[in-house]
Short mmCIF file of C-alpha atoms in Angstrom, two decimals:
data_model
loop_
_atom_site.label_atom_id
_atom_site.label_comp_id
_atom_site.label_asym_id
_atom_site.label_seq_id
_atom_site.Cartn_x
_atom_site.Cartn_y
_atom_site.Cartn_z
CA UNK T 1 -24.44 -29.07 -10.91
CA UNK T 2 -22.08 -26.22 -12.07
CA UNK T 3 -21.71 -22.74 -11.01
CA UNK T 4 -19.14 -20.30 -12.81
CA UNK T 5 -16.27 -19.57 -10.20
CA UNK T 6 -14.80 -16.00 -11.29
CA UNK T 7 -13.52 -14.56 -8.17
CA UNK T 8 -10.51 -16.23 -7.76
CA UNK T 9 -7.86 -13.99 -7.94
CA UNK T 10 -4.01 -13.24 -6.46
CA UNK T 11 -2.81 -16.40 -7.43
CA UNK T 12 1.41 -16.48 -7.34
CA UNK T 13 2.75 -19.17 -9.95
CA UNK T 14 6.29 -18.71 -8.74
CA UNK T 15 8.00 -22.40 -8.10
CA UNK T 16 9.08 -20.42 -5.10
CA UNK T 17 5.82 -19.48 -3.37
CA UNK T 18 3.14 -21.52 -4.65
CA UNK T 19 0.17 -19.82 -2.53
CA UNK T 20 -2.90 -18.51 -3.13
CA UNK T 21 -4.24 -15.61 -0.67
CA UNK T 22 -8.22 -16.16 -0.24
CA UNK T 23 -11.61 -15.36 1.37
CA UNK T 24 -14.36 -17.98 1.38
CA UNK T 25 -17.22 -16.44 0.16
CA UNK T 26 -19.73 -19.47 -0.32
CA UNK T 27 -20.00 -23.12 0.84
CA UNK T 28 -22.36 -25.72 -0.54
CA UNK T 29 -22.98 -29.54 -0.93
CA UNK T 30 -23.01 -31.70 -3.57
CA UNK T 31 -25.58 -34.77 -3.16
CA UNK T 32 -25.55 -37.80 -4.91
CA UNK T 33 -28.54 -40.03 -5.75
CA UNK T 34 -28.98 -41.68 -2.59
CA UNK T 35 -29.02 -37.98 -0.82
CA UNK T 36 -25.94 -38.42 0.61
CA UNK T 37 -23.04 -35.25 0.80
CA UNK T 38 -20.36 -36.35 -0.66
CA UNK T 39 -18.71 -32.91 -2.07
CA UNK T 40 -18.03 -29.65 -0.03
CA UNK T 41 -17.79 -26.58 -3.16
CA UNK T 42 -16.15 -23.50 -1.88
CA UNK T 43 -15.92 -19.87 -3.85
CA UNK T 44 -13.43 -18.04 -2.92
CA UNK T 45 -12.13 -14.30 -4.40
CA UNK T 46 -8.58 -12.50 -3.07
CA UNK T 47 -8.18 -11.64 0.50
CA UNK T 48 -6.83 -7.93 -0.54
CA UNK T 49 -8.99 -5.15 -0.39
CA UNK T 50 -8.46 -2.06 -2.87
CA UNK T 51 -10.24 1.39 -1.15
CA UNK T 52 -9.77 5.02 -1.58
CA UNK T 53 -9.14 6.77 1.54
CA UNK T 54 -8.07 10.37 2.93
CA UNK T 55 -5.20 10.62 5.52
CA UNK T 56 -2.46 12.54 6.86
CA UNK T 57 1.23 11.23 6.59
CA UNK T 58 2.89 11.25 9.91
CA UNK T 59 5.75 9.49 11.02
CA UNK T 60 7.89 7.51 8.86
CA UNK T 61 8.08 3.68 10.45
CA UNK T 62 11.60 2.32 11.03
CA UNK T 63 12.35 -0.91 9.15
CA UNK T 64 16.05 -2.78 9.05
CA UNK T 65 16.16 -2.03 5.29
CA UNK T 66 15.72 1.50 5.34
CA UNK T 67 14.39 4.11 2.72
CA UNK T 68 15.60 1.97 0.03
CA UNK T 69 15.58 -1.10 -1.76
CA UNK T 70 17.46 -2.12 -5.06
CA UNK T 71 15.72 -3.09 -8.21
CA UNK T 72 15.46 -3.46 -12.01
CA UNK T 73 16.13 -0.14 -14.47
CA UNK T 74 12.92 -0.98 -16.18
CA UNK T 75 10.31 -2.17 -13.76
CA UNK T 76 10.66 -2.11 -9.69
CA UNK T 77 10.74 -5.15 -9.39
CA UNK T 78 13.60 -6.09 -6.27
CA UNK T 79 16.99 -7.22 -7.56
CA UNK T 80 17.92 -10.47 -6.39
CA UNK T 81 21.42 -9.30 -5.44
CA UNK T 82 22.00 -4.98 -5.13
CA UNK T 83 25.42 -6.08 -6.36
CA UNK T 84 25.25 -8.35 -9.05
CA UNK T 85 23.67 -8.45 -13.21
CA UNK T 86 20.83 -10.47 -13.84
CA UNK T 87 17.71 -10.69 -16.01
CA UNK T 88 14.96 -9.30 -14.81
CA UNK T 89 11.78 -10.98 -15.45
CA UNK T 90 10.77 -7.94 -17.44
CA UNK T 91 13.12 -8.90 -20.00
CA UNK T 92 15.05 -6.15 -18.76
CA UNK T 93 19.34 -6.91 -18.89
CA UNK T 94 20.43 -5.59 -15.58
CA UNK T 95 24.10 -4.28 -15.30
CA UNK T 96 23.61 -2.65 -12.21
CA UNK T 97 20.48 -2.43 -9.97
CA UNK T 98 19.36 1.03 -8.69
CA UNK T 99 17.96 2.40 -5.52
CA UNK T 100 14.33 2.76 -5.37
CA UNK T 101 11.99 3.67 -2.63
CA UNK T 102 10.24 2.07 -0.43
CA UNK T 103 9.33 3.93 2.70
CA UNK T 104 6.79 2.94 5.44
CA UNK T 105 4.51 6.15 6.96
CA UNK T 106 2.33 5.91 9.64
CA UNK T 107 -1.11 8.02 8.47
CA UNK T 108 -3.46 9.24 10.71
CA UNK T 109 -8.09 9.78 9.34
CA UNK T 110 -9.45 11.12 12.10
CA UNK T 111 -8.28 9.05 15.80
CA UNK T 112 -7.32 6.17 13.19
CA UNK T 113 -4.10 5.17 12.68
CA UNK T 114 -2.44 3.13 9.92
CA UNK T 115 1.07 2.02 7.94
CA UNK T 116 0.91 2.69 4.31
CA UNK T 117 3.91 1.19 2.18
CA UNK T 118 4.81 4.39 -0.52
CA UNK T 119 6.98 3.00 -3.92
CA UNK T 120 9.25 4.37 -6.03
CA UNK T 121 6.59 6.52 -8.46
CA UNK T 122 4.72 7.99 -5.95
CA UNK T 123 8.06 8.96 -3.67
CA UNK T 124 9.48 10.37 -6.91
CA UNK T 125 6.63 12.33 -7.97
CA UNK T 126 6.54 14.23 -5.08
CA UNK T 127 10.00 14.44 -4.18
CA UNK T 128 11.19 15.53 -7.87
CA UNK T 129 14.11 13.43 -7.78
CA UNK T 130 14.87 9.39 -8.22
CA UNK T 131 15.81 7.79 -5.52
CA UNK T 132 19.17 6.91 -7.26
CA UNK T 133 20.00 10.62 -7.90
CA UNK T 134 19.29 11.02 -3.82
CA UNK T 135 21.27 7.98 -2.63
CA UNK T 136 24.23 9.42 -5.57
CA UNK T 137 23.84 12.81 -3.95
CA UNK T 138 24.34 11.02 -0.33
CA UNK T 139 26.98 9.16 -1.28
CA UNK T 140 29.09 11.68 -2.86
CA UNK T 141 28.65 13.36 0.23
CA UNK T 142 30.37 10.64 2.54
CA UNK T 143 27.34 8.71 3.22
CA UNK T 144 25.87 5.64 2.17
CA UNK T 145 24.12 4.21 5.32
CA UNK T 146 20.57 3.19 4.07
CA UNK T 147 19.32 4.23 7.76
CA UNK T 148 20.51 7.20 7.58
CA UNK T 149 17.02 9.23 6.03
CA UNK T 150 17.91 12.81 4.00
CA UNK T 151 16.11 15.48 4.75
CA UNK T 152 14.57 15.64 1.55
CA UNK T 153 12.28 12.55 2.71
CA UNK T 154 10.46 14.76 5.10
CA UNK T 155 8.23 16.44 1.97
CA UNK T 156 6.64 13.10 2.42
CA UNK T 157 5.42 13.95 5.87
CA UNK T 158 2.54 16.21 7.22
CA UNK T 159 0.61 15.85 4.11
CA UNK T 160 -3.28 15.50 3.52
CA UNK T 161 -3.78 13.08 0.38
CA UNK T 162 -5.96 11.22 -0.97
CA UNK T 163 -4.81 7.12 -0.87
CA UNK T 164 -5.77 4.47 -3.93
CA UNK T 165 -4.56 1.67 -1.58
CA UNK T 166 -4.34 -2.23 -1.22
CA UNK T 167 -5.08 -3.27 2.70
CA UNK T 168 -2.89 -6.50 3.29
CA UNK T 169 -4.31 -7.71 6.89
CA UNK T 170 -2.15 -10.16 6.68
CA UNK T 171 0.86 -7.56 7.03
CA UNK T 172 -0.90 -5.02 9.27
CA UNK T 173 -0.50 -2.46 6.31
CA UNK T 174 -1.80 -1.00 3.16
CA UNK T 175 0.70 -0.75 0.10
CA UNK T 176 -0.30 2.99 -1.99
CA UNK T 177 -1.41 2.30 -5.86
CA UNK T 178 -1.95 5.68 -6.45
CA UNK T 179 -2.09 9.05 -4.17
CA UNK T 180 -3.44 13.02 -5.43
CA UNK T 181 -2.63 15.64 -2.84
CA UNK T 182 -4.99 18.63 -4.82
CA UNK T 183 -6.46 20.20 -2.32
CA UNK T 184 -9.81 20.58 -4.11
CA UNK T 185 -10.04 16.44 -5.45
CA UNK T 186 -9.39 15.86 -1.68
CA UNK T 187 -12.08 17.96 -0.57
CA UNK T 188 -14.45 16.43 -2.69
CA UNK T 189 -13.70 12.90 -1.56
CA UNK T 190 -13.73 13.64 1.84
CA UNK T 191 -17.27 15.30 1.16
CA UNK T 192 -18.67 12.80 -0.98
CA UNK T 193 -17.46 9.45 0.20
CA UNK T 194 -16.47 10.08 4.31
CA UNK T 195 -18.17 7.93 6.45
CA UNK T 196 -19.43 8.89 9.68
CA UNK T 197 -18.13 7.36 13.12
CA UNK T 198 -21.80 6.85 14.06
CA UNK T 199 -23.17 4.58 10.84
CA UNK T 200 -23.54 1.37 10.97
CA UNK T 201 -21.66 -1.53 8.91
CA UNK T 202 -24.94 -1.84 7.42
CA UNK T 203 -24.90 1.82 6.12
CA UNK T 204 -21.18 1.64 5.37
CA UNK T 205 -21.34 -1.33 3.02
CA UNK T 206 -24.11 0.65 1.47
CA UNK T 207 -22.95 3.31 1.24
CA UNK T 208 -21.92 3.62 -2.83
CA UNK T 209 -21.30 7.20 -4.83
CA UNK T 210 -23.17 8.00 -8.15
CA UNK T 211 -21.77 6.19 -11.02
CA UNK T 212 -20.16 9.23 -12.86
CA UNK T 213 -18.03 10.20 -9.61
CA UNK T 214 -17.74 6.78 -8.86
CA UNK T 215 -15.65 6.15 -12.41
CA UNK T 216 -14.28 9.71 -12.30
CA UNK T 217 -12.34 9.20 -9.13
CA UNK T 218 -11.82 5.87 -10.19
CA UNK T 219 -9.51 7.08 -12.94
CA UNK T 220 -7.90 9.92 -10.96
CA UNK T 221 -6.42 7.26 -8.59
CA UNK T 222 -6.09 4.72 -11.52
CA UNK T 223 -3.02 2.55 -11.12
CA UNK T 224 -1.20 1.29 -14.21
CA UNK T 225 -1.06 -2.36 -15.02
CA UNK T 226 -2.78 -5.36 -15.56
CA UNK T 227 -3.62 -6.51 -12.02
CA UNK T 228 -6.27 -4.27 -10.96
CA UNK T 229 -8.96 -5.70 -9.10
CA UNK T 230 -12.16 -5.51 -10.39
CA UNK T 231 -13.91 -3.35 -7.27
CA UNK T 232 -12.79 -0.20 -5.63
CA UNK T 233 -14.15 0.81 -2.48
CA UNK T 234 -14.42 4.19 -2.52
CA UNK T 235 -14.84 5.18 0.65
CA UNK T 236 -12.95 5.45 3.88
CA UNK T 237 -11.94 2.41 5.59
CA UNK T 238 -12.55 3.38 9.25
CA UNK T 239 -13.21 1.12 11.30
CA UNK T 240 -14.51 -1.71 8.97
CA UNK T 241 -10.87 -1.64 7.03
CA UNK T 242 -8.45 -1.35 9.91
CA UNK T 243 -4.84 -1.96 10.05
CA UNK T 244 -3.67 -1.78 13.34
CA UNK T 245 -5.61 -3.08 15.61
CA UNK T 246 -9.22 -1.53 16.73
CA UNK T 247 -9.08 0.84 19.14
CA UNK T 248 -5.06 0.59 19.44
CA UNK T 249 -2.96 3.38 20.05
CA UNK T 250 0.51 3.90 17.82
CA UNK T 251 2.88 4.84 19.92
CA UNK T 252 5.72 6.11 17.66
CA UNK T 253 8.10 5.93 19.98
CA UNK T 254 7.85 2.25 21.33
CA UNK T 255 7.25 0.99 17.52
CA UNK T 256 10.38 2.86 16.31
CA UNK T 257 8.68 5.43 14.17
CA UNK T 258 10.25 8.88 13.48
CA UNK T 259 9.97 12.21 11.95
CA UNK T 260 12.34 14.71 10.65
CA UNK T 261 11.91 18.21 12.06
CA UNK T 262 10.53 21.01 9.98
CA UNK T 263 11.90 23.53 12.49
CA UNK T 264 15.02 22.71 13.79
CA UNK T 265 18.38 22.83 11.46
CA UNK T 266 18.40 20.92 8.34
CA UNK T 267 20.37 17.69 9.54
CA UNK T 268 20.36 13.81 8.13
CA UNK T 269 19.36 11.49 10.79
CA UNK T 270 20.02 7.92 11.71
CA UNK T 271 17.54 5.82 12.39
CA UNK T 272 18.22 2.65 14.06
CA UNK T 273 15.41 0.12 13.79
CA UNK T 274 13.84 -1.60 16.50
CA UNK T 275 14.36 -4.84 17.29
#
């Protein structure tokens, strides 16, 4: 008996963290001659979901690392030490690392709330600036506290976008591949692919676009590189793809989350993380 196993994916060859994140997706027996079991098969394909969602950045969430992380001048890949040279496994020779971003949001679709993870492209792209220049800029000022958020970050909040994103259950988050906030490309996802409250999971998991706007939006929220998964949900996650927990309510005050006003006076602010 053979069957072709092709869905195992995710798998982490570091010496460091040998692991390998799954979902079982079939079981069956093996039998010898005499009828007996004597070999349990398991499929299994990558516990990681990639969807396409609509949402509306919020609050940024507090973490003890702060709006930053250092990493490689090629790739973003994290530096091993912020203050030493190394190799990167790019091939990249690293003098010096430099800040890039890594900043937690809390989103809100509808009464759903969740915690995407936004990198250094996306950050950048709608910033218009690296998040070297902004942490030189900071610095040159007389500050170089990595809790202490500019004010620039806040064009990152109170923003309707369309998400390419990866859920990780296992970290109560989503990490953003990709994001588009045109107005019109948001419109149409939200028309086109929204599910309502009041379908069933039946309906939802049938619930598939035409090919040609399935592979059109497909390549709007294309990420670059090699480890694309082979689906894309394109659809809301609701209630089927949750983060926090069903029917939980974020309160951004106990979880440490915060927001820079867009009304009061222009002002960096501290944020100290919560224990």
């Amino acid at each position: 008996m053979s069957r072709k196993v092709d869905s195992v994916k995710d798998i982490n060859d570091s010496k460091e963290t040998w692991r390998l994140a799954v979902r079982i997706m079939d079981v069956w027996s093996v039998v010898n001659n005499k009828g007996i079991e004597h070999l349990e098969m398991i499929v299994m394909d990558s516990l990681e979901t990639l969807c396409v969602t609509v949402a509306t950045t919020l609050k940024f969430v507090v973490s003890k690392y702060g709006w930053f992380y250092y990493g490689c001048t090629r790739c973003s890949s994290k530096a091993p030490n912020p203050e030493k040279a190394y190799e990167c496994s790019c091939g990249q020779k690293v003098e010096q690392p430099i800040p890039r971003y890594k900043i937690e949001i809390y989103v809100s679709n509808g009464e759903s709330k969740y915690r995407f993870v936004f990198w250094d492209s996306e950050c950048a792209a709608i910033l218009g600036m690296t998040a070297e220049f902004m942490h030189n800029s900071m610095v040159e000022n007389g500050e170089d506290d990595p809790m202490v958020y500019p004010d620039e970050l806040e064009m990152l909040l109170n923003k309707k976008m369309t998400f390419r994103v990866k859920v990780q259950p296992t970290f109560s988050q989503a990490s953003v591949w990709k994001l588009c906030d045109d107005e019109a490309f948001v419109k149409e996802i939200e028309n086109d692919y929204i599910v309502e409250d009041n379908q069933s999971k039946t309906e939802y998991a049938k619930l598939v676009p035409n090919k040609e706007n399935l592979e059109t939006s497909a390549q709007t929220l294309s990420a670059s590189g090699e480890n694309d998964p082979e689906s894309i949900i394109l659809m809301t996650p609701a209630k089927d793809v949750v983060i926090a927990d069903k029917g939980e309510e974020v309160d951004f005050k106990a979880s440490g989350a915060t927001q820079l006003s867009g009304t009061n006076p222009s002002k960096k602010l501290k944020i100290e993380p919560s224990s």
